[in-house]
Short mmCIF file of C-alpha atoms and ligand atoms in Angstrom, two decimals:
data_model
loop_
_atom_site.label_atom_id
_atom_site.label_comp_id
_atom_site.label_asym_id
_atom_site.label_seq_id
_atom_site.Cartn_x
_atom_site.Cartn_y
_atom_site.Cartn_z
CA MET A 1 -0.05 -0.02 0.04
CA LYS A 2 1.46 3.38 -0.93
CA LYS A 3 2.02 5.94 1.81
CA PHE A 4 1.63 9.71 1.17
CA ILE A 5 2.37 12.81 3.20
CA VAL A 6 -0.06 15.63 2.45
CA THR A 7 1.23 18.93 3.92
CA GLY A 8 -1.51 21.56 4.39
CA GLY A 9 -4.05 18.60 4.50
CA SER A 10 -6.48 20.44 6.76
CA GLY A 11 -7.14 23.33 4.30
CA PHE A 12 -9.36 23.37 1.25
CA ILE A 13 -7.45 21.42 -1.50
CA GLY A 14 -5.44 19.42 1.12
CA SER A 15 -8.48 18.09 2.91
CA ASN A 16 -10.15 17.10 -0.49
CA LEU A 17 -6.87 15.33 -1.45
CA VAL A 18 -6.55 13.49 1.88
CA LYS A 19 -10.16 12.10 1.42
CA PHE A 20 -9.43 11.36 -2.26
CA LEU A 21 -6.30 9.41 -1.38
CA LEU A 22 -8.06 7.51 1.53
CA LYS A 23 -10.81 6.48 -0.80
CA LYS A 24 -8.22 4.91 -3.08
CA ASN A 25 -7.03 3.02 0.05
CA TYR A 26 -3.62 4.80 0.46
CA PHE A 27 -2.13 5.55 3.83
CA VAL A 28 -2.13 9.39 4.38
CA ILE A 29 -0.14 11.43 6.90
CA ASN A 30 -1.45 14.99 7.09
CA ILE A 31 1.14 17.53 8.26
CA ASP A 32 -0.62 20.86 9.00
CA LYS A 33 0.29 23.72 11.44
CA LEU A 34 -3.45 24.50 11.67
CA SER A 35 -3.48 28.17 10.62
CA TYR A 36 -6.64 30.30 10.34
CA SER A 37 -7.68 28.54 7.05
CA ALA A 38 -7.36 24.94 8.44
CA ASN A 39 -10.57 23.47 9.70
CA PRO A 40 -11.11 20.25 11.52
CA TYR A 41 -14.67 20.15 10.04
CA ASN A 42 -13.03 19.41 6.62
CA LEU A 43 -11.77 16.05 7.86
CA LYS A 44 -14.40 15.03 10.40
CA GLU A 45 -15.35 11.85 8.34
CA VAL A 46 -11.80 10.42 8.29
CA ARG A 47 -10.60 11.41 11.78
CA ASN A 48 -10.85 7.70 13.00
CA ASN A 49 -9.71 6.12 9.78
CA LYS A 50 -6.88 3.75 10.56
CA LYS A 51 -5.07 4.74 7.43
CA TYR A 52 -5.09 8.36 8.45
CA LYS A 53 -2.51 10.09 10.70
CA PHE A 54 -2.56 13.77 11.61
CA ILE A 55 0.59 15.59 12.85
CA LYS A 56 0.38 19.25 13.90
CA LEU A 57 3.55 20.79 12.60
CA ASP A 58 4.90 23.71 10.72
CA ILE A 59 6.94 22.56 7.50
CA ASN A 60 9.63 24.92 8.75
CA ASN A 61 10.43 22.41 11.43
CA GLN A 62 13.03 20.65 9.32
CA LYS A 63 14.23 18.34 12.08
CA LYS A 64 10.77 16.95 12.77
CA ILE A 65 10.03 16.68 9.09
CA PHE A 66 13.19 14.57 8.72
CA THR A 67 12.19 12.41 11.65
CA ILE A 68 8.74 11.85 10.08
CA LEU A 69 10.25 10.87 6.69
CA LYS A 70 12.51 8.42 8.53
CA ARG A 71 9.66 6.89 10.51
CA TYR A 72 7.06 6.57 7.81
CA LYS A 73 9.17 6.30 4.55
CA PRO A 74 6.47 7.66 2.35
CA ASP A 75 6.29 7.04 -1.36
CA GLY A 76 5.29 10.56 -2.01
CA ILE A 77 4.84 14.01 -0.53
CA PHE A 78 2.13 16.37 -1.79
CA ASN A 79 3.08 19.94 -0.55
CA LEU A 80 0.01 22.13 -0.15
CA ALA A 81 1.11 23.91 3.05
CA ALA A 82 0.97 27.62 2.15
CA GLU A 83 -0.40 30.96 2.85
CA THR A 84 -3.00 31.34 0.03
CA HIS A 85 -5.09 34.47 0.09
CA VAL A 86 -3.87 37.24 -2.27
CA ASP A 87 -5.50 40.01 -0.10
CA ARG A 88 -3.79 38.76 3.06
CA SER A 89 -0.47 38.81 1.22
CA ILE A 90 -1.05 42.44 0.54
CA ASP A 91 -1.73 43.05 4.29
CA ASN A 92 1.15 40.93 5.47
CA PRO A 93 3.66 39.56 3.05
CA LYS A 94 5.92 38.25 5.70
CA ASN A 95 3.74 35.25 6.64
CA PHE A 96 3.87 34.31 2.95
CA MET A 97 7.62 34.46 2.85
CA ASN A 98 7.75 32.11 5.99
CA SER A 99 5.42 29.46 4.72
CA ASN A 100 5.66 29.68 0.97
CA VAL A 101 9.35 30.26 0.60
CA LEU A 102 11.24 29.33 3.80
CA GLY A 103 8.72 26.56 4.45
CA VAL A 104 9.45 24.99 1.03
CA TYR A 105 13.20 25.54 1.63
CA ASN A 106 13.09 23.61 4.86
CA LEU A 107 11.06 20.82 3.37
CA LEU A 108 13.57 20.48 0.48
CA GLU A 109 16.44 20.33 3.01
CA ALA A 110 14.77 17.69 5.12
CA LEU A 111 13.99 15.64 2.00
CA THR A 112 17.59 15.99 0.66
CA LYS A 113 19.11 14.95 3.98
CA TYR A 114 16.60 11.96 4.14
CA LEU A 115 17.50 10.92 0.54
CA LYS A 116 21.21 10.72 1.42
CA LYS A 117 20.55 8.00 4.01
CA ASN A 118 17.54 6.26 2.43
CA LYS A 119 17.37 4.45 -0.90
CA LYS A 120 13.53 4.11 -0.96
CA LYS A 121 12.11 5.91 -3.96
CA ILE A 122 10.12 9.08 -3.10
CA LYS A 123 8.68 11.92 -5.13
CA LEU A 124 7.77 15.42 -4.06
CA VAL A 125 4.76 16.90 -5.82
CA HIS A 126 4.65 20.58 -5.11
CA ILE A 127 1.33 22.38 -5.74
CA SER A 128 1.72 25.80 -7.36
CA THR A 129 -0.50 28.13 -9.11
CA ASP A 130 -1.32 29.77 -12.51
CA GLU A 131 -0.72 33.13 -10.78
CA VAL A 132 3.00 32.80 -11.16
CA TYR A 133 2.61 33.75 -14.88
CA GLY A 134 0.86 37.02 -13.97
CA ASP A 135 -1.60 38.81 -16.20
CA ILE A 136 -2.28 37.10 -19.56
CA LYS A 137 -3.55 39.04 -22.50
CA MET A 138 -7.01 38.07 -24.07
CA GLY A 139 -6.44 35.37 -26.66
CA ASN A 140 -3.17 34.10 -25.00
CA ARG A 141 -2.68 31.21 -22.70
CA SER A 142 0.46 30.53 -20.50
CA SER A 143 2.31 27.35 -21.25
CA GLU A 144 5.04 25.78 -18.93
CA LYS A 145 7.61 27.65 -21.06
CA SER A 146 6.08 31.10 -20.48
CA SER A 147 8.15 33.34 -18.27
CA TYR A 148 7.14 33.94 -14.66
CA ASN A 149 5.74 37.48 -13.97
CA PRO A 150 4.11 37.43 -10.55
CA SER A 151 2.16 40.50 -9.43
CA SER A 152 1.22 40.03 -5.82
CA PRO A 153 3.36 38.95 -2.74
CA TYR A 154 1.34 35.72 -2.88
CA SER A 155 2.27 34.84 -6.44
CA ALA A 156 5.85 36.15 -6.04
CA THR A 157 6.34 33.77 -3.09
CA LYS A 158 4.83 30.85 -5.07
CA ALA A 159 7.04 31.68 -8.04
CA SER A 160 10.11 31.72 -5.70
CA ALA A 161 9.22 28.17 -4.39
CA ASP A 162 8.88 26.86 -7.92
CA HIS A 163 12.38 28.30 -8.79
CA LEU A 164 13.88 26.86 -5.56
CA ILE A 165 12.48 23.41 -6.27
CA LYS A 166 13.81 23.41 -9.92
CA SER A 167 17.30 24.44 -8.47
CA PHE A 168 17.16 21.44 -6.01
CA VAL A 169 16.22 19.09 -8.86
CA ARG A 170 19.15 20.24 -10.92
CA THR A 171 21.74 20.64 -8.28
CA TYR A 172 20.88 17.84 -5.78
CA LYS A 173 18.97 15.53 -8.09
CA LEU A 174 15.83 15.93 -5.85
CA PRO A 175 12.95 13.96 -7.27
CA ALA A 176 10.36 16.66 -7.54
CA VAL A 177 7.63 17.84 -9.90
CA ILE A 178 5.43 20.96 -9.88
CA SER A 179 1.84 21.42 -10.75
CA ASN A 180 0.56 24.95 -11.75
CA CYS A 181 -3.12 24.84 -11.27
CA CYS A 182 -5.81 27.40 -12.02
CA ASN A 183 -8.54 28.44 -9.49
CA ASN A 184 -10.16 25.63 -7.53
CA TYR A 185 -13.73 25.48 -6.33
CA GLY A 186 -15.59 22.78 -4.41
CA PRO A 187 -16.49 21.81 -0.77
CA CYS A 188 -14.49 22.91 2.27
CA GLN A 189 -12.94 26.16 0.78
CA PHE A 190 -12.34 28.87 3.43
CA PRO A 191 -15.10 31.47 2.98
CA GLU A 192 -12.84 34.41 2.31
CA LYS A 193 -12.42 33.20 -1.31
CA LEU A 194 -14.77 34.15 -4.03
CA ILE A 195 -17.05 31.20 -4.59
CA PRO A 196 -17.77 30.14 -0.94
CA LYS A 197 -17.98 33.89 0.01
CA LEU A 198 -20.73 34.44 -2.65
CA ILE A 199 -22.58 31.23 -1.59
CA TYR A 200 -22.43 32.26 2.10
CA ASN A 201 -23.81 35.69 1.24
CA ILE A 202 -26.56 34.29 -0.87
CA LEU A 203 -27.60 31.96 1.94
CA ASN A 204 -27.36 34.72 4.44
CA GLY A 205 -29.21 37.50 2.58
CA LYS A 206 -26.20 39.68 1.97
CA PRO A 207 -25.00 41.56 -1.13
CA LEU A 208 -22.44 39.94 -3.36
CA PRO A 209 -19.18 41.90 -3.30
CA ILE A 210 -17.26 41.96 -6.60
CA TYR A 211 -14.00 43.79 -7.14
CA GLY A 212 -13.90 46.70 -9.57
CA ARG A 213 -16.50 46.01 -12.38
CA GLY A 214 -16.12 42.28 -12.12
CA LYS A 215 -14.37 42.04 -15.49
CA ASN A 216 -11.28 40.18 -14.06
CA SER A 217 -11.23 36.67 -15.56
CA ARG A 218 -10.17 33.43 -13.98
CA GLU A 219 -9.91 29.78 -15.08
CA TRP A 220 -12.03 27.37 -12.74
CA ILE A 221 -11.46 23.82 -11.92
CA HIS A 222 -13.37 21.49 -9.60
CA VAL A 223 -11.08 20.43 -6.72
CA ASN A 224 -11.79 16.68 -7.41
CA ASP A 225 -10.42 17.18 -10.98
CA HIS A 226 -7.36 18.81 -9.40
CA CYS A 227 -6.88 15.82 -7.07
CA GLU A 228 -7.11 13.33 -10.00
CA ALA A 229 -4.41 15.44 -11.81
CA LEU A 230 -2.05 15.45 -8.78
CA LEU A 231 -2.21 11.63 -8.50
CA LYS A 232 -1.55 11.27 -12.25
CA ILE A 233 1.39 13.63 -11.75
CA PHE A 234 2.72 11.57 -8.85
CA PHE A 235 2.61 8.43 -10.90
CA LYS A 236 3.45 9.52 -14.41
CA ALA A 237 5.32 12.92 -14.37
CA LYS A 238 9.01 13.08 -15.24
CA ASN A 239 11.31 14.47 -12.47
CA GLY A 240 11.89 18.20 -12.64
CA GLU A 241 8.99 18.83 -15.01
CA SER A 242 6.10 21.25 -14.24
CA TYR A 243 2.56 20.82 -15.60
CA ASN A 244 -0.23 23.21 -16.07
CA VAL A 245 -3.47 21.94 -14.63
CA GLY A 246 -6.29 23.80 -16.19
CA SER A 247 -9.93 23.33 -17.28
CA ASN A 248 -10.29 25.75 -20.24
CA GLN A 249 -13.30 27.10 -18.28
CA ASN A 250 -12.51 30.80 -18.14
CA LEU A 251 -14.98 33.32 -16.71
CA ARG A 252 -15.15 36.84 -15.49
CA ASN A 253 -15.90 37.36 -11.78
CA ILE A 254 -19.20 38.99 -12.64
CA ASP A 255 -20.28 35.88 -14.64
CA ILE A 256 -19.35 33.55 -11.69
CA ALA A 257 -21.68 35.67 -9.53
CA ARG A 258 -24.41 35.76 -12.05
CA LYS A 259 -24.08 31.99 -12.51
CA LEU A 260 -24.29 31.35 -8.71
CA LEU A 261 -27.37 33.71 -8.50
CA LYS A 262 -29.05 31.60 -11.23
CA ILE A 263 -28.18 28.31 -9.46
CA ALA A 264 -29.53 29.65 -6.23
CA LYS A 265 -32.76 30.71 -7.88
CA SER A 266 -33.15 27.14 -9.31
CA LYS A 267 -33.11 25.68 -5.78
CA PRO A 268 -35.96 25.55 -3.24
CA LEU A 269 -34.65 28.46 -1.37
CA LYS A 270 -36.05 31.83 -0.28
CA ILE A 271 -33.58 34.58 -1.49
CA ASN A 272 -33.51 37.83 0.35
CA GLN A 273 -33.93 41.00 -1.88
CA ARG A 274 -30.59 42.36 -0.52
CA VAL A 275 -28.80 39.56 -2.43
CA LYS A 276 -27.55 41.64 -5.45
CA ILE A 277 -24.17 42.12 -7.02
CA LYS A 278 -22.37 45.07 -5.37
CA PHE A 279 -19.09 46.44 -6.87
CA VAL A 280 -16.44 47.16 -4.31
CA LYS A 281 -13.02 48.98 -4.43
CA ASP A 282 -10.60 47.00 -6.52
CA ARG A 283 -7.73 44.97 -5.09
CA PRO A 284 -4.34 46.75 -5.57
CA GLY A 285 -2.31 45.32 -8.34
CA HIS A 286 -5.32 43.03 -9.35
CA ASP A 287 -4.31 40.70 -12.21
CA PHE A 288 -6.81 41.00 -15.05
CA ARG A 289 -6.75 37.56 -16.58
CA TYR A 290 -5.24 34.19 -15.94
CA ALA A 291 -5.51 31.36 -18.56
CA LEU A 292 -3.50 28.17 -18.93
CA ASN A 293 -2.39 26.19 -21.90
CA ASN A 294 -3.07 22.55 -20.91
CA ASN A 295 -1.57 20.71 -23.77
CA LYS A 296 1.33 19.14 -21.97
CA ILE A 297 -0.62 17.39 -19.24
CA LEU A 298 -3.31 16.40 -21.85
CA LYS A 299 -0.70 14.85 -24.22
CA ASN A 300 1.93 13.49 -21.92
CA LEU A 301 -0.09 12.34 -18.92
CA LYS A 302 -3.47 11.74 -20.60
CA TRP A 303 -5.24 13.86 -17.96
CA LYS A 304 -8.27 16.05 -18.63
CA ALA A 305 -10.62 17.89 -16.30
CA LYS A 306 -14.04 16.11 -16.25
CA ILE A 307 -16.38 18.14 -14.27
CA PRO A 308 -18.33 20.84 -16.22
CA LEU A 309 -18.49 24.17 -14.57
CA ASN A 310 -22.31 24.40 -14.33
CA SER A 311 -22.82 20.97 -12.69
CA GLY A 312 -19.69 21.42 -10.50
CA LEU A 313 -20.92 24.81 -9.22
CA SER A 314 -24.49 23.46 -8.69
CA GLN A 315 -23.11 20.48 -6.57
CA THR A 316 -20.79 22.99 -4.61
CA PHE A 317 -23.74 25.12 -3.88
CA ASP A 318 -25.64 22.12 -2.55
CA TRP A 319 -22.70 21.10 -0.41
CA TYR A 320 -22.51 24.52 1.31
CA THR A 321 -26.27 24.56 1.73
CA LYS A 322 -26.20 21.19 3.42
CA ASN A 323 -23.14 21.92 5.52
CA LYS A 324 -24.03 25.18 7.15
CA MET A 325 -21.93 23.87 10.17
CA PHE A 326 -18.91 24.48 7.95
CA PHE A 327 -19.52 28.21 8.03
CA LYS A 328 -20.42 28.08 11.71
CA SER A 329 -17.03 26.35 12.40
CA VAL A 330 -15.06 29.38 11.17
CA PRO A 331 -14.98 32.57 13.21
CA ARG A 332 -16.88 35.20 11.20
CA LYS A 333 -14.38 37.94 11.83
CA LEU A 334 -11.82 35.95 9.87
CA TYR A 335 -13.73 36.24 6.53
CA GLU A 336 -16.47 38.77 6.74
CA ASN A 337 -14.28 41.86 6.73
CA ARG A 338 -11.43 41.01 4.36
CA LEU A 339 -9.89 43.76 2.30
CA GLY A 340 -12.23 45.18 -0.27
CA LEU A 341 -14.97 42.84 0.76
CA LYS A 342 -16.72 44.79 3.43
CA VAL A 343 -20.42 44.71 2.88
P1 NAD B 401 -5.88 26.85 2.26
O1 NAD B 401 -5.44 28.17 2.77
O2 NAD B 401 -7.20 26.36 2.30
O3 NAD B 401 -5.01 25.69 3.05
C1 NAD B 401 -3.63 25.92 3.39
C2 NAD B 401 -3.34 24.89 4.53
O4 NAD B 401 -1.88 24.93 4.73
C3 NAD B 401 -3.96 25.21 5.80
O5 NAD B 401 -4.49 24.16 6.34
C4 NAD B 401 -2.81 25.82 6.68
O6 NAD B 401 -2.98 25.53 8.02
C5 NAD B 401 -1.62 24.98 6.21
N1 NAD B 401 -0.35 25.68 6.31
C6 NAD B 401 -0.03 27.00 5.90
N2 NAD B 401 1.27 27.23 6.24
C7 NAD B 401 1.79 26.10 6.83
C8 NAD B 401 3.04 25.74 7.31
N3 NAD B 401 4.06 26.58 7.35
N4 NAD B 401 3.22 24.41 7.81
C9 NAD B 401 2.16 23.55 7.75
N5 NAD B 401 0.87 23.88 7.31
C10 NAD B 401 0.72 25.11 6.78
O7 NAD B 401 -5.27 26.76 0.81
P2 NAD B 401 -5.71 25.91 -0.48
O8 NAD B 401 -6.57 26.78 -1.27
O9 NAD B 401 -6.13 24.49 -0.10
O10 NAD B 401 -4.34 25.77 -1.28
C11 NAD B 401 -3.45 24.74 -1.09
C12 NAD B 401 -2.25 24.91 -2.03
O11 NAD B 401 -2.73 24.88 -3.42
C13 NAD B 401 -1.38 26.15 -1.85
O12 NAD B 401 -0.08 25.90 -1.98
C14 NAD B 401 -1.91 27.13 -2.99
O13 NAD B 401 -0.92 27.99 -3.35
C15 NAD B 401 -2.16 26.06 -4.03
N6 NAD B 401 -3.13 26.45 -5.12
C16 NAD B 401 -4.44 26.77 -4.63
C17 NAD B 401 -5.42 27.08 -5.61
C18 NAD B 401 -6.77 27.51 -5.23
O14 NAD B 401 -7.52 27.90 -6.15
N7 NAD B 401 -7.22 27.31 -3.98
C19 NAD B 401 -5.06 27.08 -6.99
C20 NAD B 401 -3.74 26.68 -7.37
C21 NAD B 401 -2.78 26.32 -6.43
#
């Protein structure tokens, strides 16, 4: 049975990945420092699973990471531990340096030391983002060969980590690969992010805050499709390579809000009249458009996103409607008053 470490496994994508790997009968060790965006609610159904182990730890703790590697001898590490909200990176870039750059450095050092003494094969799959490519002009899509051009402290720290990993692959022959994924949506996402924030506001009779005039465009993928891609990358990717993980489903923020409103109206729900799109002051340095060229992963790894946006959003809406405890399990002050999103 394969054993995997998932770092950041109590957050949004991490918890979906932990459950996805457990369903496939793998042994999963979740290492998470439990920051504000981690939520025990996300993993309540696997807490007592004998194939699941949780370790509360910062990935900066190189010594303990080394000990965990020695003890469990995992086949793979999926690194999702990171600070992730662009607005928070504008408020406080230092936290992003600590987890997204230094944290990755410490993880790489622990792994390099471990590999000097252990012959067992292991692969690091580092989870990065399409934001490293920066703004992409209409009609263009970034490929893995496009240059990095990050705009926010968040994307700059993610870009730094990608470069650091590639340098460790080349210099120390570290077995690592990188995925650059577009915007994820699905269950268990911290409600400061666009889609759960809009669903929360629809369910709670509040206006729907949209930056600027809502014209900024993102590519959206269901988190389950991302998990499938990550496992495929673990098994099939060539060391040192990076893979864009996209869906080709690009939408302006205003269209996401309109789609969610339409979905909400199709459900047996009473929607308060205050639930209307409300433009708010734009985020500083806001990237206008991200869009990925997916050809490499489609061709080389035979992976393709399967979940259409309309049905994925509708299922996601249903999940948040049925899991109101998810919202209750997060202190409201952590997400109701984020930069630019005051309503
Ligand atoms: P999230 O904020 O929901 O979860 C991050 C998790 O990492 C939290 O549980 C947190 O406690 C943990 N963490 C943070 N710093 C840590 C540290 N130093 N040590 C141990 N644990 C730490 O984020 P997410 O949306 O699930 O994103 C996960 C990863 O995927 C990130 O690396 C992010 O950059 C990347 N990514 C996210 C998206 C997206 O749309 N959400 C898209 C592409 C890539």
